[in-house]
Amino acid sequence: MRKRTAILISGRGSNMSALIDAAKAPDYPAEIALVVSNNPDAPGLARAREAGITTAAIDHRPFGKDRAGFETALQSILDAHGIELVCLAGFMRLLTAEFVAKWQGRMINIHPALLPAFKGLDTHARAIAAGAKTHGATVHFVVPEMDSGPIIAQAAVPVLADDTPERLAARVIVVEHKIYAAALRAVAEGRNRVEEEPD
Ligand code: GRF
């Protein structure tokens, strides 16, 4: 049985599209059953609908500081669609430790840097400013601490002498799409699992 997978987005959704395309392969072990955005205007929502995927928008703004309220709404839509795996793909909301715990080992994220370097935002500009010669992308299991958690896949790209953040981002996004599809495959097949540390 293919794992029913939801993708959470906030923006353009190019990683989302890469996962939707990868999941078209008959032997792909995950089915993209739902795309959810916290931003009702996310361009990725239209892209998902064009690809025939069910979408939902849960605007976080009416919830204000009530993160748990937003997450209750999110959880009920994931439950309603029988979701087994969650992929964060440019989802720009921090999730509470309680929500993350519910999805432990079943929620993955892509980050545009070679973690543990350059957690957080503006990774490409920061890599250039630091004089990094190599940069890249990481797919990891989500844990309560942001941009941390067991690494599933990484890919590196060179940082060139005349790089701008935009040029570097364009080089990184190509490998993001590849490693995210490969990582979701590995997780859906059970080849990458989070196990409790033995006592
Ligand atoms: C990607 O660079 C991803 O790594 C980061 O946010 C960006 C989202 O891009 N978390 P897209 O919406 O997938 O095109």
mmCIF file of C-alpha atoms and ligand atoms in Angstrom:
data_model
loop_
_atom_site.group_PDB
_atom_site.id
_atom_site.type_symbol
_atom_site.label_atom_id
_atom_site.label_comp_id
_atom_site.label_asym_id
_atom_site.label_seq_id
_atom_site.Cartn_x
_atom_site.Cartn_y
_atom_site.Cartn_z
ATOM 1 C CA MET A 1 0.000 0.000 0.000
ATOM 2 C CA ARG A 2 1.317 3.414 -0.905
ATOM 3 C CA LYS A 3 1.689 5.728 2.080
ATOM 4 C CA ARG A 4 -0.857 8.517 2.099
ATOM 5 C CA THR A 5 1.274 11.648 2.215
ATOM 6 C CA ALA A 6 0.440 15.316 2.803
ATOM 7 C CA ILE A 7 2.692 18.164 1.732
ATOM 8 C CA LEU A 8 2.610 21.386 3.776
ATOM 9 C CA ILE A 9 3.579 24.540 1.911
ATOM 10 C CA SER A 10 3.541 28.309 2.322
ATOM 11 C CA GLY A 11 4.755 29.522 -1.067
ATOM 12 C CA ARG A 12 5.539 28.586 -4.634
ATOM 13 C CA GLY A 13 5.764 24.845 -4.041
ATOM 14 C CA SER A 14 8.518 23.756 -6.408
ATOM 15 C CA ASN A 15 9.570 20.968 -4.014
ATOM 16 C CA MET A 16 5.898 20.029 -3.740
ATOM 17 C CA SER A 17 5.715 19.742 -7.536
ATOM 18 C CA ALA A 18 8.851 17.589 -7.572
ATOM 19 C CA LEU A 19 7.231 15.205 -5.061
ATOM 20 C CA ILE A 20 3.957 15.150 -7.019
ATOM 21 C CA ASP A 21 5.902 14.286 -10.186
ATOM 22 C CA ALA A 22 7.991 11.615 -8.470
ATOM 23 C CA ALA A 23 4.846 10.017 -7.036
ATOM 24 C CA LYS A 24 3.491 9.486 -10.553
ATOM 25 C CA ALA A 25 5.904 6.582 -11.003
ATOM 26 C CA PRO A 26 3.931 3.353 -10.563
ATOM 27 C CA ASP A 27 6.490 1.916 -8.148
ATOM 28 C CA TYR A 28 6.702 5.043 -5.963
ATOM 29 C CA PRO A 29 5.800 4.056 -2.383
ATOM 30 C CA ALA A 30 4.039 7.324 -1.442
ATOM 31 C CA GLU A 31 0.842 8.845 -2.792
ATOM 32 C CA ILE A 32 0.423 12.622 -2.520
ATOM 33 C CA ALA A 33 -3.087 12.652 -1.089
ATOM 34 C CA LEU A 34 -3.253 16.252 0.148
ATOM 35 C CA VAL A 35 -1.509 19.621 -0.040
ATOM 36 C CA VAL A 36 -2.138 22.062 2.814
ATOM 37 C CA SER A 37 -1.041 25.684 3.033
ATOM 38 C CA ASN A 38 -1.175 28.121 5.921
ATOM 39 C CA ASN A 39 -1.228 30.831 3.258
ATOM 40 C CA PRO A 40 -4.441 30.821 1.200
ATOM 41 C CA ASP A 41 -2.630 32.745 -1.568
ATOM 42 C CA ALA A 42 0.298 30.335 -1.896
ATOM 43 C CA PRO A 43 0.965 29.840 -5.631
ATOM 44 C CA GLY A 44 1.677 26.187 -4.851
ATOM 45 C CA LEU A 45 -2.006 25.571 -4.081
ATOM 46 C CA ALA A 46 -2.988 26.334 -7.666
ATOM 47 C CA ARG A 47 -0.131 24.171 -8.947
ATOM 48 C CA ALA A 48 -1.332 21.275 -6.798
ATOM 49 C CA ARG A 49 -4.919 21.642 -7.978
ATOM 50 C CA GLU A 50 -3.736 21.672 -11.603
ATOM 51 C CA ALA A 51 -2.006 18.380 -10.858
ATOM 52 C CA GLY A 52 -5.312 16.983 -9.582
ATOM 53 C CA ILE A 53 -4.333 16.929 -5.904
ATOM 54 C CA THR A 54 -6.803 17.771 -3.117
ATOM 55 C CA THR A 55 -5.817 21.020 -1.408
ATOM 56 C CA ALA A 56 -6.750 22.838 1.774
ATOM 57 C CA ALA A 57 -5.835 26.245 3.154
ATOM 58 C CA ILE A 58 -5.783 26.870 6.889
ATOM 59 C CA ASP A 59 -5.006 30.545 7.314
ATOM 60 C CA HIS A 60 -2.892 30.850 10.457
ATOM 61 C CA ARG A 61 -3.676 34.550 10.952
ATOM 62 C CA PRO A 62 -7.103 34.271 12.629
ATOM 63 C CA PHE A 63 -5.447 32.010 15.220
ATOM 64 C CA GLY A 64 -3.049 34.775 16.274
ATOM 65 C CA LYS A 65 -0.693 33.441 18.928
ATOM 66 C CA ASP A 66 -2.822 30.309 19.371
ATOM 67 C CA ARG A 67 -0.445 27.866 17.676
ATOM 68 C CA ALA A 68 -2.217 24.900 19.251
ATOM 69 C CA GLY A 69 -5.536 26.044 17.751
ATOM 70 C CA PHE A 70 -3.989 26.223 14.286
ATOM 71 C CA GLU A 71 -2.461 22.786 14.759
ATOM 72 C CA THR A 72 -5.762 21.272 15.932
ATOM 73 C CA ALA A 73 -7.297 22.432 12.651
ATOM 74 C CA LEU A 74 -4.300 21.041 10.748
ATOM 75 C CA GLN A 75 -4.422 17.705 12.577
ATOM 76 C CA SER A 76 -8.120 17.270 11.878
ATOM 77 C CA ILE A 77 -7.651 17.790 8.155
ATOM 78 C CA LEU A 78 -4.724 15.342 8.128
ATOM 79 C CA ASP A 79 -6.888 12.821 10.008
ATOM 80 C CA ALA A 80 -9.836 13.382 7.686
ATOM 81 C CA HIS A 81 -7.627 12.403 4.747
ATOM 82 C CA GLY A 82 -6.031 9.397 6.443
ATOM 83 C CA ILE A 83 -2.552 10.920 6.193
ATOM 84 C CA GLU A 84 0.371 8.709 7.250
ATOM 85 C CA LEU A 85 3.378 10.860 6.275
ATOM 86 C CA VAL A 86 3.881 14.639 6.226
ATOM 87 C CA CYS A 87 6.416 16.507 4.077
ATOM 88 C CA LEU A 88 7.189 20.119 4.944
ATOM 89 C CA ALA A 89 8.162 21.911 1.745
ATOM 90 C CA GLY A 90 8.761 25.589 2.288
ATOM 91 C CA PHE A 91 6.260 25.576 5.174
ATOM 92 C CA MET A 92 7.065 28.742 7.079
ATOM 93 C CA ARG A 93 5.337 28.075 10.422
ATOM 94 C CA LEU A 94 7.075 26.742 13.488
ATOM 95 C CA LEU A 95 5.273 23.708 14.877
ATOM 96 C CA THR A 96 4.842 23.041 18.599
ATOM 97 C CA ALA A 97 6.687 20.211 20.325
ATOM 98 C CA GLU A 98 3.308 18.521 20.933
ATOM 99 C CA PHE A 99 2.422 18.475 17.238
ATOM 100 C CA VAL A 100 5.927 17.355 16.271
ATOM 101 C CA ALA A 101 5.773 14.532 18.838
ATOM 102 C CA LYS A 102 2.542 13.252 17.292
ATOM 103 C CA TRP A 103 4.278 12.962 13.948
ATOM 104 C CA GLN A 104 7.662 11.783 15.166
ATOM 105 C CA GLY A 105 9.315 9.633 12.527
ATOM 106 C CA ARG A 106 6.500 10.428 10.084
ATOM 107 C CA MET A 107 7.238 14.085 9.280
ATOM 108 C CA ILE A 108 10.188 15.268 7.176
ATOM 109 C CA ASN A 109 11.483 18.665 6.067
ATOM 110 C CA ILE A 110 13.793 20.059 3.419
ATOM 111 C CA HIS A 111 16.249 22.773 4.351
ATOM 112 C CA PRO A 112 18.382 24.702 1.837
ATOM 113 C CA ALA A 113 21.785 24.172 3.492
ATOM 114 C CA LEU A 114 24.093 21.374 4.538
ATOM 115 C CA LEU A 115 22.836 20.957 8.094
ATOM 116 C CA PRO A 116 23.968 21.431 10.787
ATOM 117 C CA ALA A 117 25.441 24.487 9.022
ATOM 118 C CA PHE A 118 23.177 27.455 8.330
ATOM 119 C CA LYS A 119 19.977 26.657 10.171
ATOM 120 C CA GLY A 120 17.242 29.274 9.787
ATOM 121 C CA LEU A 121 16.607 31.782 7.015
ATOM 122 C CA ASP A 122 18.705 33.398 4.246
ATOM 123 C CA THR A 123 20.960 30.376 4.014
ATOM 124 C CA HIS A 124 22.374 31.184 0.572
ATOM 125 C CA ALA A 125 23.435 34.735 1.456
ATOM 126 C CA ARG A 126 24.921 33.482 4.730
ATOM 127 C CA ALA A 127 26.875 30.697 3.006
ATOM 128 C CA ILE A 128 28.368 33.219 0.562
ATOM 129 C CA ALA A 129 29.155 35.691 3.363
ATOM 130 C CA ALA A 130 30.880 32.944 5.354
ATOM 131 C CA GLY A 131 33.087 32.087 2.387
ATOM 132 C CA ALA A 132 31.736 28.533 2.171
ATOM 133 C CA LYS A 133 33.083 26.643 -0.830
ATOM 134 C CA THR A 134 30.345 24.031 -0.665
ATOM 135 C CA HIS A 135 26.668 24.491 0.086
ATOM 136 C CA GLY A 136 23.618 22.338 -0.499
ATOM 137 C CA ALA A 137 20.414 20.930 0.870
ATOM 138 C CA THR A 138 19.271 18.492 3.549
ATOM 139 C CA VAL A 139 16.173 16.386 4.107
ATOM 140 C CA HIS A 140 15.683 15.443 7.752
ATOM 141 C CA PHE A 141 13.115 14.089 10.173
ATOM 142 C CA VAL A 142 11.402 16.910 12.055
ATOM 143 C CA VAL A 143 12.111 17.247 15.771
ATOM 144 C CA PRO A 144 10.988 20.076 18.070
ATOM 145 C CA GLU A 145 14.218 22.032 17.551
ATOM 146 C CA MET A 146 14.108 23.897 14.225
ATOM 147 C CA ASP A 147 16.215 22.550 11.316
ATOM 148 C CA SER A 148 17.524 19.675 13.419
ATOM 149 C CA GLY A 149 16.699 15.989 13.548
ATOM 150 C CA PRO A 150 18.119 12.865 11.936
ATOM 151 C CA ILE A 151 19.379 13.468 8.413
ATOM 152 C CA ILE A 152 17.894 11.358 5.629
ATOM 153 C CA ALA A 153 19.609 12.817 2.552
ATOM 154 C CA GLN A 154 21.981 15.604 1.595
ATOM 155 C CA ALA A 155 23.389 16.948 -1.641
ATOM 156 C CA ALA A 156 26.203 19.438 -2.094
ATOM 157 C CA VAL A 157 26.789 22.065 -4.762
ATOM 158 C CA PRO A 158 29.832 24.299 -5.255
ATOM 159 C CA VAL A 159 29.754 27.968 -4.256
ATOM 160 C CA LEU A 160 31.309 29.880 -7.156
ATOM 161 C CA ALA A 161 33.458 32.997 -6.840
ATOM 162 C CA ASP A 162 30.912 35.336 -8.411
ATOM 163 C CA ASP A 163 27.814 33.784 -6.857
ATOM 164 C CA THR A 164 24.836 35.847 -5.778
ATOM 165 C CA PRO A 165 22.293 34.370 -3.354
ATOM 166 C CA GLU A 166 19.904 34.032 -6.299
ATOM 167 C CA ARG A 167 22.392 32.130 -8.483
ATOM 168 C CA LEU A 168 23.354 29.871 -5.616
ATOM 169 C CA ALA A 169 19.684 29.265 -4.758
ATOM 170 C CA ALA A 170 19.023 28.262 -8.366
ATOM 171 C CA ARG A 171 21.838 25.673 -8.148
ATOM 172 C CA VAL A 172 20.616 24.354 -4.782
ATOM 173 C CA ILE A 173 16.933 24.027 -5.719
ATOM 174 C CA VAL A 174 17.822 21.556 -8.490
ATOM 175 C CA VAL A 175 19.357 19.165 -5.976
ATOM 176 C CA GLU A 176 16.565 19.830 -3.443
ATOM 177 C CA HIS A 177 14.038 18.394 -5.876
ATOM 178 C CA LYS A 178 16.136 15.265 -6.393
ATOM 179 C CA ILE A 179 16.946 14.500 -2.773
ATOM 180 C CA TYR A 180 13.435 15.208 -1.530
ATOM 181 C CA ALA A 181 11.919 12.672 -3.911
ATOM 182 C CA ALA A 182 14.599 10.126 -2.970
ATOM 183 C CA ALA A 183 14.192 10.764 0.763
ATOM 184 C CA LEU A 184 10.398 10.427 0.698
ATOM 185 C CA ARG A 185 10.844 7.157 -1.177
ATOM 186 C CA ALA A 186 13.240 5.868 1.482
ATOM 187 C CA VAL A 187 10.970 6.891 4.366
ATOM 188 C CA ALA A 188 7.813 5.512 2.729
ATOM 189 C CA GLU A 189 9.606 2.205 2.114
ATOM 190 C CA GLY A 190 10.667 2.105 5.757
ATOM 191 C CA ARG A 191 14.359 2.214 4.831
ATOM 192 C CA ASN A 192 14.853 5.305 7.038
ATOM 193 C CA ARG A 193 13.280 4.993 10.438
ATOM 194 C CA VAL A 194 13.584 6.834 13.722
ATOM 195 C CA GLU A 195 14.075 4.352 16.532
ATOM 196 C CA GLU A 196 14.251 4.953 20.264
ATOM 197 C CA GLU A 197 17.745 4.928 21.722
ATOM 198 C CA PRO A 198 18.215 1.749 23.764
ATOM 199 C CA ASP A 199 18.419 2.488 27.523
HETATM 200 C C1 GRF B 1 13.161 25.676 -0.452
HETATM 201 O O1 GRF B 1 14.431 26.229 -0.677
HETATM 202 C C2 GRF B 1 13.163 24.828 0.779
HETATM 203 O O2 GRF B 1 14.369 24.182 1.002
HETATM 204 C C3 GRF B 1 12.926 25.850 1.867
HETATM 205 O O3 GRF B 1 12.010 26.753 1.302
HETATM 206 C C4 GRF B 1 12.130 26.744 -0.117
HETATM 207 C C5 GRF B 1 10.784 26.429 -0.662
HETATM 208 O O4 GRF B 1 10.755 26.466 -2.058
HETATM 209 N N1 GRF B 1 12.503 25.204 3.076
HETATM 210 P P1 GRF B 1 9.553 25.805 -2.836
HETATM 211 O O5 GRF B 1 8.270 26.432 -2.272
HETATM 212 O O6 GRF B 1 9.602 24.332 -2.618
HETATM 213 O O7 GRF B 1 9.757 26.180 -4.268
#
